[in-house]
Tab-separated table of N, CA and C in Angstrom:
chain	number	residue	atom	x	y	z
A	1	UNK	N	-167.595	126.256	-6.658
A	1	UNK	CA	-167.268	124.781	-7.236
A	1	UNK	C	-167.221	123.993	-5.639
A	2	UNK	N	-167.749	122.920	-5.786
A	2	UNK	CA	-167.701	121.827	-4.546
A	2	UNK	C	-166.863	120.522	-4.864
A	3	UNK	N	-166.593	119.903	-4.093
A	3	UNK	CA	-166.168	118.320	-4.299
A	3	UNK	C	-165.977	117.853	-2.854
A	4	UNK	N	-164.692	117.482	-2.203
A	4	UNK	CA	-164.314	117.615	-1.002
A	4	UNK	C	-164.153	118.874	-0.188
A	5	UNK	N	-165.256	119.173	0.033
A	5	UNK	CA	-165.700	120.421	0.743
A	5	UNK	C	-166.056	121.677	-0.300
A	6	UNK	N	-165.709	123.144	0.216
A	6	UNK	CA	-166.446	123.861	-0.932
A	6	UNK	C	-165.014	124.731	-1.303
A	7	UNK	N	-164.811	125.187	-2.663
A	7	UNK	CA	-163.583	125.455	-3.155
A	7	UNK	C	-163.959	127.104	-3.450
A	8	UNK	N	-163.669	127.533	-2.256
A	8	UNK	CA	-163.948	128.911	-2.068
A	8	UNK	C	-163.122	129.863	-3.042
A	9	UNK	N	-162.025	129.581	-3.453
A	9	UNK	CA	-161.250	130.336	-4.576
A	9	UNK	C	-161.693	130.570	-5.783
A	10	UNK	N	-162.709	129.439	-6.224
A	10	UNK	CA	-163.593	129.803	-7.550
A	10	UNK	C	-164.534	130.294	-7.396
A	11	UNK	N	-165.228	131.013	-6.577
A	11	UNK	CA	-166.363	131.686	-5.964
A	11	UNK	C	-166.189	132.945	-6.449
A	12	UNK	N	-167.143	133.351	-7.197
A	12	UNK	CA	-167.319	134.981	-7.498
A	12	UNK	C	-168.636	135.425	-7.704
A	13	UNK	N	-169.016	136.573	-7.647
A	13	UNK	CA	-170.496	137.014	-7.870
A	13	UNK	C	-170.385	137.373	-9.403
A	14	UNK	N	-171.705	137.915	-10.091
A	14	UNK	CA	-171.848	138.180	-11.253
A	14	UNK	C	-171.372	139.498	-11.561
A	15	UNK	N	-171.243	140.621	-10.550
A	15	UNK	CA	-170.844	141.390	-10.670
A	15	UNK	C	-169.042	142.187	-10.729
A	16	UNK	N	-168.711	140.584	-9.924
A	16	UNK	CA	-167.027	140.994	-10.273
A	16	UNK	C	-166.657	141.432	-11.703
A	17	UNK	N	-166.804	141.137	-12.376
A	17	UNK	CA	-166.846	141.329	-14.073
A	17	UNK	C	-167.687	142.097	-14.932
A	18	UNK	N	-167.287	143.087	-15.300
A	18	UNK	CA	-167.845	144.093	-15.991
A	18	UNK	C	-168.611	143.824	-17.130
A	19	UNK	N	-168.372	142.570	-17.810
A	19	UNK	CA	-168.474	141.977	-18.990
A	19	UNK	C	-168.742	140.577	-19.274
A	20	UNK	N	-169.607	140.527	-20.248
A	20	UNK	CA	-169.899	138.991	-20.709
A	20	UNK	C	-168.372	138.082	-21.143
A	21	UNK	N	-167.732	138.560	-21.656
A	21	UNK	CA	-166.116	137.979	-21.817
A	21	UNK	C	-165.827	137.720	-21.088
A	22	UNK	N	-165.717	138.410	-20.004
A	22	UNK	CA	-164.870	138.373	-18.823
A	22	UNK	C	-165.105	137.370	-17.923
A	23	UNK	N	-166.635	137.351	-17.906
A	23	UNK	CA	-167.481	136.454	-16.999
A	23	UNK	C	-167.133	134.971	-17.441
A	24	UNK	N	-167.457	134.583	-18.920
A	24	UNK	CA	-166.991	133.464	-19.532
A	24	UNK	C	-165.792	133.020	-19.308
A	25	UNK	N	-164.726	133.862	-19.502
A	25	UNK	CA	-163.498	133.867	-19.071
A	25	UNK	C	-163.269	132.841	-17.997
A	26	UNK	N	-163.750	133.749	-16.919
A	26	UNK	CA	-163.420	133.416	-15.461
A	26	UNK	C	-164.295	131.756	-15.319
A	27	UNK	N	-165.498	131.966	-15.716
A	27	UNK	CA	-166.224	130.207	-15.842
A	27	UNK	C	-165.534	129.122	-16.559
A	28	UNK	N	-164.836	129.480	-17.554
A	28	UNK	CA	-164.112	128.620	-18.658
A	28	UNK	C	-162.778	128.674	-17.847
A	29	UNK	N	-162.506	129.098	-17.049
A	29	UNK	CA	-161.310	129.183	-16.592
A	29	UNK	C	-161.185	128.325	-15.202
A	30	UNK	N	-162.354	127.709	-14.808
A	30	UNK	CA	-161.925	126.866	-13.448
A	30	UNK	C	-161.464	125.365	-13.943
A	31	UNK	N	-160.645	125.049	-12.921
A	31	UNK	CA	-159.829	124.056	-12.981
A	31	UNK	C	-160.743	123.137	-12.278
A	32	UNK	N	-160.687	121.648	-12.708
A	32	UNK	CA	-161.010	120.552	-12.434
A	32	UNK	C	-160.157	120.139	-11.186
A	33	UNK	N	-160.874	119.701	-10.073
A	33	UNK	CA	-160.226	119.410	-8.710
A	33	UNK	C	-160.640	117.871	-8.769
A	34	UNK	N	-159.422	116.893	-8.503
A	34	UNK	CA	-160.244	115.455	-8.454
A	34	UNK	C	-160.367	115.177	-7.174
A	35	UNK	N	-161.476	114.305	-6.521
A	35	UNK	CA	-161.696	114.322	-5.362
A	35	UNK	C	-162.528	113.001	-5.531
A	36	UNK	N	-162.539	112.471	-4.101
A	36	UNK	CA	-163.335	111.102	-4.235
A	36	UNK	C	-164.765	111.263	-3.352
A	37	UNK	N	-164.931	112.664	-3.181
A	37	UNK	CA	-166.411	112.727	-2.533
A	37	UNK	C	-167.040	113.914	-3.221
A	38	UNK	N	-168.391	114.063	-3.265
A	38	UNK	CA	-169.360	115.166	-3.577
A	38	UNK	C	-170.280	115.518	-2.344
A	39	UNK	N	-169.600	116.781	-2.053
A	39	UNK	CA	-170.176	117.517	-0.912
A	39	UNK	C	-171.194	118.537	-0.903
A	40	UNK	N	-172.273	118.034	-1.746
A	40	UNK	CA	-173.219	118.868	-2.414
A	40	UNK	C	-173.916	119.642	-1.537
A	41	UNK	N	-174.292	119.070	-0.008
A	41	UNK	CA	-175.144	120.125	0.957
A	41	UNK	C	-173.676	121.305	1.379
A	42	UNK	N	-172.845	121.252	1.454
A	42	UNK	CA	-171.687	122.099	1.817
A	42	UNK	C	-171.614	122.957	0.412
A	43	UNK	N	-171.814	122.872	-0.591
A	43	UNK	CA	-172.000	123.635	-1.660
A	43	UNK	C	-172.991	124.806	-1.693
A	44	UNK	N	-173.922	123.917	-1.444
A	44	UNK	CA	-175.456	124.573	-1.652
A	44	UNK	C	-175.092	125.633	-0.356
A	45	UNK	N	-174.813	125.124	1.366
A	45	UNK	CA	-174.795	126.036	2.148
A	45	UNK	C	-173.962	127.279	1.925
A	46	UNK	N	-172.949	127.075	1.204
A	46	UNK	CA	-172.027	127.971	0.790
A	46	UNK	C	-172.871	129.081	0.047
A	47	UNK	N	-173.382	128.690	-1.079
A	47	UNK	CA	-174.093	129.334	-1.838
A	47	UNK	C	-175.190	130.124	-0.859
A	48	UNK	N	-175.886	129.623	-0.186
A	48	UNK	CA	-177.059	130.328	0.712
A	48	UNK	C	-176.695	131.458	1.642
A	49	UNK	N	-175.078	131.221	2.099
A	49	UNK	CA	-174.977	132.040	2.782
A	49	UNK	C	-173.830	133.369	2.393
A	50	UNK	N	-173.109	133.029	1.369
A	50	UNK	CA	-172.186	134.008	0.658
A	50	UNK	C	-173.090	135.002	-0.575
A	51	UNK	N	-174.086	134.276	-1.194
A	51	UNK	CA	-174.758	134.963	-2.427
A	51	UNK	C	-176.086	134.991	-2.317
A	52	UNK	N	-177.009	134.406	-1.714
A	52	UNK	CA	-178.241	134.639	-1.523
A	52	UNK	C	-178.617	136.257	-0.769
A	53	UNK	N	-177.712	136.301	0.233
A	53	UNK	CA	-178.106	137.873	0.935
A	53	UNK	C	-177.596	138.846	0.216
A	54	UNK	N	-176.784	138.993	-0.890
A	54	UNK	CA	-176.027	139.679	-1.717
A	54	UNK	C	-176.924	140.292	-3.071
A	55	UNK	N	-178.012	139.381	-3.225
A	55	UNK	CA	-179.038	139.436	-4.315
A	55	UNK	C	-179.479	141.250	-4.126
A	56	UNK	N	-180.203	141.074	-5.432
A	56	UNK	CA	-180.920	142.438	-5.409
A	56	UNK	C	-182.086	142.531	-5.043
A	57	UNK	N	-182.192	143.715	-4.403
A	57	UNK	CA	-183.838	143.475	-3.426
A	57	UNK	C	-184.737	143.427	-4.604
A	58	UNK	N	-185.993	143.005	-4.220
A	58	UNK	CA	-187.301	142.493	-4.953
A	58	UNK	C	-186.873	141.846	-6.407
A	59	UNK	N	-185.781	141.072	-6.517
A	59	UNK	CA	-185.391	140.315	-7.329
A	59	UNK	C	-185.717	138.801	-7.096
A	60	UNK	N	-186.261	137.993	-8.094
A	60	UNK	CA	-186.219	136.446	-8.038
A	60	UNK	C	-184.818	136.308	-7.508
A	61	UNK	N	-184.816	134.932	-6.675
A	61	UNK	CA	-183.498	134.539	-6.307
A	61	UNK	C	-183.328	133.194	-7.028
A	62	UNK	N	-182.777	132.564	-7.648
A	62	UNK	CA	-182.288	131.532	-8.457
A	62	UNK	C	-181.452	130.588	-8.211
A	63	UNK	N	-181.266	129.100	-8.070
A	63	UNK	CA	-180.102	128.951	-7.474
A	63	UNK	C	-180.098	127.398	-8.160
A	64	UNK	N	-179.309	127.582	-9.004
A	64	UNK	CA	-178.643	126.208	-9.942
A	64	UNK	C	-177.692	125.525	-9.525
A	65	UNK	N	-177.993	124.070	-8.957
A	65	UNK	CA	-177.144	123.295	-8.332
A	65	UNK	C	-176.966	122.338	-9.480
A	66	UNK	N	-175.651	122.258	-9.957
A	66	UNK	CA	-175.235	121.072	-10.843
A	66	UNK	C	-174.353	120.014	-10.298
A	67	UNK	N	-174.689	119.114	-10.278
A	67	UNK	CA	-174.259	117.791	-9.500
A	67	UNK	C	-174.360	116.395	-10.115
A	68	UNK	N	-173.325	115.431	-9.693
A	68	UNK	CA	-173.723	114.253	-10.693
A	68	UNK	C	-174.689	113.548	-9.726
A	69	UNK	N	-175.143	113.972	-8.887
A	69	UNK	CA	-176.300	113.698	-8.209
A	69	UNK	C	-176.502	112.580	-6.843
A	70	UNK	N	-175.238	112.512	-6.728
A	70	UNK	CA	-174.759	111.485	-5.731
A	70	UNK	C	-173.890	112.031	-4.608
A	71	UNK	N	-174.632	112.572	-3.658
A	71	UNK	CA	-173.943	113.331	-2.852
A	71	UNK	C	-173.113	112.520	-1.711
A	72	UNK	N	-172.364	112.767	-0.846
A	72	UNK	CA	-172.025	112.073	0.166
A	72	UNK	C	-172.966	111.678	1.544
A	73	UNK	N	-173.826	112.897	1.788
A	73	UNK	CA	-174.747	112.428	2.643
A	73	UNK	C	-176.063	113.575	2.193
A	74	UNK	N	-177.026	112.586	1.546
A	74	UNK	CA	-178.047	113.023	0.963
A	74	UNK	C	-178.844	113.678	1.465
A	75	UNK	N	-179.019	113.614	3.037
A	75	UNK	CA	-179.894	114.067	4.168
A	75	UNK	C	-179.748	115.345	4.171
A	76	UNK	N	-177.963	115.700	4.286
A	76	UNK	CA	-177.847	116.819	4.437
A	76	UNK	C	-178.014	117.750	3.241
A	77	UNK	N	-177.696	117.270	2.054
A	77	UNK	CA	-177.964	117.956	0.656
A	77	UNK	C	-179.575	118.567	0.809
A	78	UNK	N	-180.179	117.371	1.047
A	78	UNK	CA	-181.840	117.680	1.393
A	78	UNK	C	-182.184	118.972	2.322
A	79	UNK	N	-181.599	118.718	3.134
A	79	UNK	CA	-181.972	119.895	4.198
A	79	UNK	C	-181.020	121.074	3.706
A	80	UNK	N	-180.072	121.276	3.399
A	80	UNK	CA	-179.654	122.308	2.736
A	80	UNK	C	-180.240	123.113	1.494
A	81	UNK	N	-180.732	122.431	0.332
A	81	UNK	CA	-181.556	122.787	-0.338
A	81	UNK	C	-182.995	123.469	0.217
A	82	UNK	N	-183.619	122.710	0.946
A	82	UNK	CA	-184.485	122.994	1.494
A	82	UNK	C	-184.545	124.472	2.290
A	83	UNK	N	-183.299	124.778	2.929
A	83	UNK	CA	-182.859	126.072	3.629
A	83	UNK	C	-182.919	127.086	2.348
A	84	UNK	N	-182.342	127.097	1.515
A	84	UNK	CA	-182.120	127.721	0.324
A	84	UNK	C	-183.704	127.917	-0.423
A	85	UNK	N	-184.423	127.053	-0.147
A	85	UNK	CA	-185.925	127.397	-0.757
A	85	UNK	C	-186.590	128.300	0.175
A	86	UNK	N	-186.424	127.777	1.636
A	86	UNK	CA	-187.047	128.427	2.534
A	86	UNK	C	-186.778	130.097	2.520
A	87	UNK	N	-185.412	130.466	2.219
A	87	UNK	CA	-185.047	131.638	2.149
A	87	UNK	C	-185.390	132.456	0.705
A	88	UNK	N	-186.367	131.738	0.010
A	88	UNK	CA	-186.665	132.589	-1.163
A	88	UNK	C	-186.157	132.047	-2.406
A	89	UNK	N	-185.161	130.990	-2.356
A	89	UNK	CA	-184.682	130.905	-3.699
A	89	UNK	C	-185.574	129.865	-4.465
A	90	UNK	N	-185.403	129.796	-5.813
A	90	UNK	CA	-186.098	128.748	-6.455
A	90	UNK	C	-184.945	128.055	-7.051
A	91	UNK	N	-185.084	126.711	-6.556
A	91	UNK	CA	-183.826	125.882	-6.566
A	91	UNK	C	-183.824	124.882	-8.219
A	92	UNK	N	-182.861	124.895	-8.697
A	92	UNK	CA	-182.945	123.974	-10.186
A	92	UNK	C	-182.053	122.919	-9.704
A	93	UNK	N	-182.288	121.817	-10.101
A	93	UNK	CA	-181.241	120.768	-9.960
A	93	UNK	C	-180.775	120.212	-11.413
A	94	UNK	N	-179.650	119.813	-11.730
A	94	UNK	CA	-178.886	119.764	-13.226
A	94	UNK	C	-178.069	118.639	-12.554
A	95	UNK	N	-178.956	117.367	-13.096
A	95	UNK	CA	-177.914	116.087	-12.655
A	95	UNK	C	-176.953	115.781	-14.182
A	96	UNK	N	-175.950	115.353	-13.806
A	96	UNK	CA	-174.788	115.127	-14.776
A	96	UNK	C	-174.257	113.696	-14.875
A	97	UNK	N	-174.173	112.784	-15.737
A	97	UNK	CA	-173.672	111.433	-15.971
A	97	UNK	C	-174.710	110.360	-15.699
A	98	UNK	N	-173.836	109.231	-15.669
A	98	UNK	CA	-175.157	108.051	-15.765
A	98	UNK	C	-175.398	107.358	-13.989
A	99	UNK	N	-174.542	107.818	-13.289
A	99	UNK	CA	-174.896	107.470	-12.105
A	99	UNK	C	-175.781	108.624	-10.913
A	100	UNK	N	-176.571	109.602	-11.745
A	100	UNK	CA	-177.374	110.223	-11.025
A	100	UNK	C	-178.455	109.460	-9.944
A	101	UNK	N	-178.580	110.287	-8.924
A	101	UNK	CA	-179.954	109.734	-8.262
A	101	UNK	C	-181.098	110.900	-8.344
A	102	UNK	N	-182.105	110.246	-8.992
A	102	UNK	CA	-183.091	111.031	-9.009
A	102	UNK	C	-183.774	111.565	-8.023
A	103	UNK	N	-183.699	110.409	-6.847
A	103	UNK	CA	-184.281	111.262	-5.853
A	103	UNK	C	-183.534	112.170	-5.041
A	104	UNK	N	-182.506	111.999	-5.331
A	104	UNK	CA	-181.587	113.160	-4.517
A	104	UNK	C	-181.858	114.420	-5.553
A	105	UNK	N	-181.795	114.674	-6.468
A	105	UNK	CA	-182.314	115.768	-7.647
A	105	UNK	C	-183.460	116.170	-7.363
A	106	UNK	N	-184.551	115.186	-6.982
A	106	UNK	CA	-185.848	115.694	-6.805
A	106	UNK	C	-185.949	116.413	-5.468
A	107	UNK	N	-185.291	115.702	-4.467
A	107	UNK	CA	-185.017	116.630	-3.207
A	107	UNK	C	-184.205	117.900	-3.020
A	108	UNK	N	-183.384	118.185	-3.840
A	108	UNK	CA	-182.646	119.407	-4.263
A	108	UNK	C	-183.250	120.534	-4.663
A	109	UNK	N	-184.154	120.035	-5.996
A	109	UNK	CA	-184.839	121.054	-6.533
A	109	UNK	C	-186.343	121.534	-5.837
A	110	UNK	N	-186.717	120.215	-5.051
A	110	UNK	CA	-188.132	120.391	-4.452
A	110	UNK	C	-189.473	120.124	-5.243
A	111	UNK	N	-189.221	120.070	-6.451
A	111	UNK	CA	-190.052	119.608	-7.362
A	111	UNK	C	-189.804	119.164	-8.599
A	112	UNK	N	-190.203	117.854	-9.033
A	112	UNK	CA	-189.388	117.491	-10.484
A	112	UNK	C	-189.328	118.023	-11.561
A	113	UNK	N	-190.522	119.112	-11.710
A	113	UNK	CA	-190.325	119.786	-12.949
A	113	UNK	C	-189.171	120.966	-12.943
A	114	UNK	N	-188.518	120.829	-11.837
A	114	UNK	CA	-187.396	121.732	-11.661
A	114	UNK	C	-185.841	120.933	-11.659
A	115	UNK	N	-186.056	119.952	-12.371
A	115	UNK	CA	-184.624	118.926	-12.640
A	115	UNK	C	-184.557	118.782	-13.964
A	116	UNK	N	-183.496	118.851	-14.642
A	116	UNK	CA	-182.961	118.684	-15.544
A	116	UNK	C	-181.462	117.844	-15.802
A	117	UNK	N	-181.334	117.172	-16.839
A	117	UNK	CA	-180.152	116.004	-16.664
A	117	UNK	C	-179.317	116.002	-18.006
A	118	UNK	N	-178.426	115.573	-17.954
A	118	UNK	CA	-177.455	115.573	-19.297
A	118	UNK	C	-176.694	114.254	-18.908
A	119	UNK	N	-175.897	113.708	-20.251
A	119	UNK	CA	-175.461	112.467	-19.848
A	119	UNK	C	-173.967	112.759	-19.563
A	120	UNK	N	-173.389	113.997	-19.678
A	120	UNK	CA	-172.000	114.232	-19.170
A	120	UNK	C	-172.070	115.585	-19.465
A	121	UNK	N	-170.910	115.910	-18.630
A	121	UNK	CA	-170.561	117.490	-18.643
A	121	UNK	C	-170.472	118.040	-20.398
A	122	UNK	N	-169.785	117.437	-21.069
A	122	UNK	CA	-169.938	118.030	-22.286
A	122	UNK	C	-171.400	118.567	-23.056
A	123	UNK	N	-172.110	117.491	-22.548
A	123	UNK	CA	-173.564	117.481	-23.063
A	123	UNK	C	-174.493	118.700	-22.095
A	124	UNK	N	-174.099	119.537	-21.407
A	124	UNK	CA	-174.824	120.394	-21.035
A	124	UNK	C	-175.391	121.323	-21.997
A	125	UNK	N	-174.965	121.403	-22.742
A	125	UNK	CA	-175.229	122.808	-24.030
A	125	UNK	C	-176.864	122.149	-24.510
A	126	UNK	N	-176.762	120.473	-24.408
A	126	UNK	CA	-178.177	120.235	-24.980
A	126	UNK	C	-179.174	120.552	-24.392
A	127	UNK	N	-179.110	121.149	-22.721
A	127	UNK	CA	-180.020	121.286	-21.838
A	127	UNK	C	-180.545	122.500	-21.781
A	128	UNK	N	-179.478	123.442	-22.608
A	128	UNK	CA	-179.592	124.873	-22.042
A	128	UNK	C	-181.279	125.742	-22.500
A	129	UNK	N	-181.773	125.090	-23.587
A	129	UNK	CA	-183.012	125.690	-23.915
A	129	UNK	C	-183.833	125.360	-22.850
A	130	UNK	N	-184.128	124.024	-22.423
A	130	UNK	CA	-184.856	123.826	-21.242
A	130	UNK	C	-184.536	124.524	-20.049
A	131	UNK	N	-183.613	124.901	-19.548
A	131	UNK	CA	-182.823	125.721	-18.735
A	131	UNK	C	-183.111	127.125	-18.708
A	132	UNK	N	-182.956	127.450	-19.936
A	132	UNK	CA	-183.507	128.809	-20.019
A	132	UNK	C	-185.304	129.231	-19.762
A	133	UNK	N	-185.930	128.001	-20.514
A	133	UNK	CA	-187.075	128.206	-20.135
A	133	UNK	C	-187.494	128.126	-18.707
A	134	UNK	N	-186.779	127.238	-17.798
A	134	UNK	CA	-186.986	127.446	-16.303
A	134	UNK	C	-186.822	128.742	-15.600
A	135	UNK	N	-185.434	129.273	-16.057
A	135	UNK	CA	-185.126	130.462	-15.645
A	135	UNK	C	-185.445	131.850	-16.128
A	136	UNK	N	-186.038	131.823	-17.081
A	136	UNK	CA	-186.487	133.320	-17.764
A	136	UNK	C	-187.948	133.314	-17.275
A	137	UNK	N	-188.164	134.186	-16.111
A	137	UNK	CA	-189.251	134.475	-15.751
A	137	UNK	C	-190.206	135.586	-15.936
A	138	UNK	N	-189.857	136.220	-17.227
A	138	UNK	CA	-189.802	137.402	-18.165
A	138	UNK	C	-189.201	138.725	-18.051
A	139	UNK	N	-189.429	139.109	-18.954
A	139	UNK	CA	-188.283	140.039	-19.054
A	139	UNK	C	-188.790	141.310	-18.124
A	140	UNK	N	-189.660	141.472	-17.399
A	140	UNK	CA	-190.187	142.560	-16.575
A	140	UNK	C	-189.895	142.221	-15.247
A	141	UNK	N	-189.351	141.162	-14.940
A	141	UNK	CA	-188.616	140.720	-13.615
A	141	UNK	C	-187.288	140.675	-13.507
A	142	UNK	N	-186.720	141.347	-12.417
A	142	UNK	CA	-185.160	141.026	-12.143
A	142	UNK	C	-184.899	139.593	-11.643
A	143	UNK	N	-183.806	138.902	-12.013
A	143	UNK	CA	-183.578	137.696	-11.477
A	143	UNK	C	-181.993	137.628	-10.687
A	144	UNK	N	-181.876	137.238	-9.773
A	144	UNK	CA	-180.716	137.079	-9.512
A	144	UNK	C	-180.123	135.525	-9.398
A	145	UNK	N	-179.191	134.963	-10.127
A	145	UNK	CA	-178.956	133.583	-10.528
A	145	UNK	C	-177.521	133.042	-9.712
A	146	UNK	N	-177.665	131.874	-9.085
A	146	UNK	CA	-176.565	131.007	-8.091
A	146	UNK	C	-176.084	130.205	-8.399
A	147	UNK	N	-175.258	129.700	-8.747
A	147	UNK	CA	-174.789	128.577	-9.308
A	147	UNK	C	-173.940	127.852	-8.152
A	148	UNK	N	-174.121	126.455	-8.274
A	148	UNK	CA	-173.229	125.643	-7.195
A	148	UNK	C	-172.716	124.652	-8.337
A	149	UNK	N	-171.704	124.407	-8.398
A	149	UNK	CA	-171.343	123.838	-9.466
A	149	UNK	C	-170.214	122.374	-8.962
A	150	UNK	N	-170.449	121.035	-9.071
A	150	UNK	CA	-169.957	120.226	-8.525
A	150	UNK	C	-168.890	119.687	-9.614
A	151	UNK	N	-167.224	119.844	-8.590
A	151	UNK	CA	-166.124	119.592	-9.355
A	151	UNK	C	-165.441	118.141	-9.430
A	152	UNK	N	-166.456	117.167	-8.777
A	152	UNK	CA	-165.676	116.094	-8.758
A	152	UNK	C	-165.620	115.068	-10.216
A	153	UNK	N	-166.428	115.269	-11.132
A	153	UNK	CA	-166.161	115.082	-12.610
A	153	UNK	C	-166.273	116.087	-13.656
A	154	UNK	N	-165.922	117.122	-13.108
A	154	UNK	CA	-166.035	118.488	-14.088
A	154	UNK	C	-164.661	118.919	-14.371
A	155	UNK	N	-164.606	119.444	-15.789
A	155	UNK	CA	-163.771	119.939	-16.350
A	155	UNK	C	-164.489	121.180	-17.178
A	156	UNK	N	-164.090	122.176	-16.875
A	156	UNK	CA	-164.835	123.080	-17.868
A	156	UNK	C	-163.934	123.707	-19.169
A	157	UNK	N	-162.716	123.391	-19.015
A	157	UNK	CA	-161.898	123.631	-19.969
A	157	UNK	C	-161.881	122.691	-21.304
């Protein structure tokens, strides 16, 4: 999670937990952190430096950035997302809320076909089928999935 910087204490790899129940409990246990900024670029940088290198070899690298789409430094965010794409990640941008910046979301994803939006965090479930369509490359492929989640306006509890 990121907001005013990166909250490294909420970061974990998907092999940290051995079953779906424990993984979901960890995700749902994230605590909302109030902040005045959204450092999306730093969140993406953390994801690239700490999770992309740990991916399974010969597996697709998929990064999902969930944000209000209005970072403090859009240029830094665009550069960080480009770095992720240059390192082999397919980046999806999920914009949440009424003040999303479509240009920034397109810059994060690198392709408007990889941008999804939801009116608020409680509505993320409404885009799950679109997200599945974008992320599932076929059962014959392995995929490493990495998330960067904005904590500015998010409460997963």
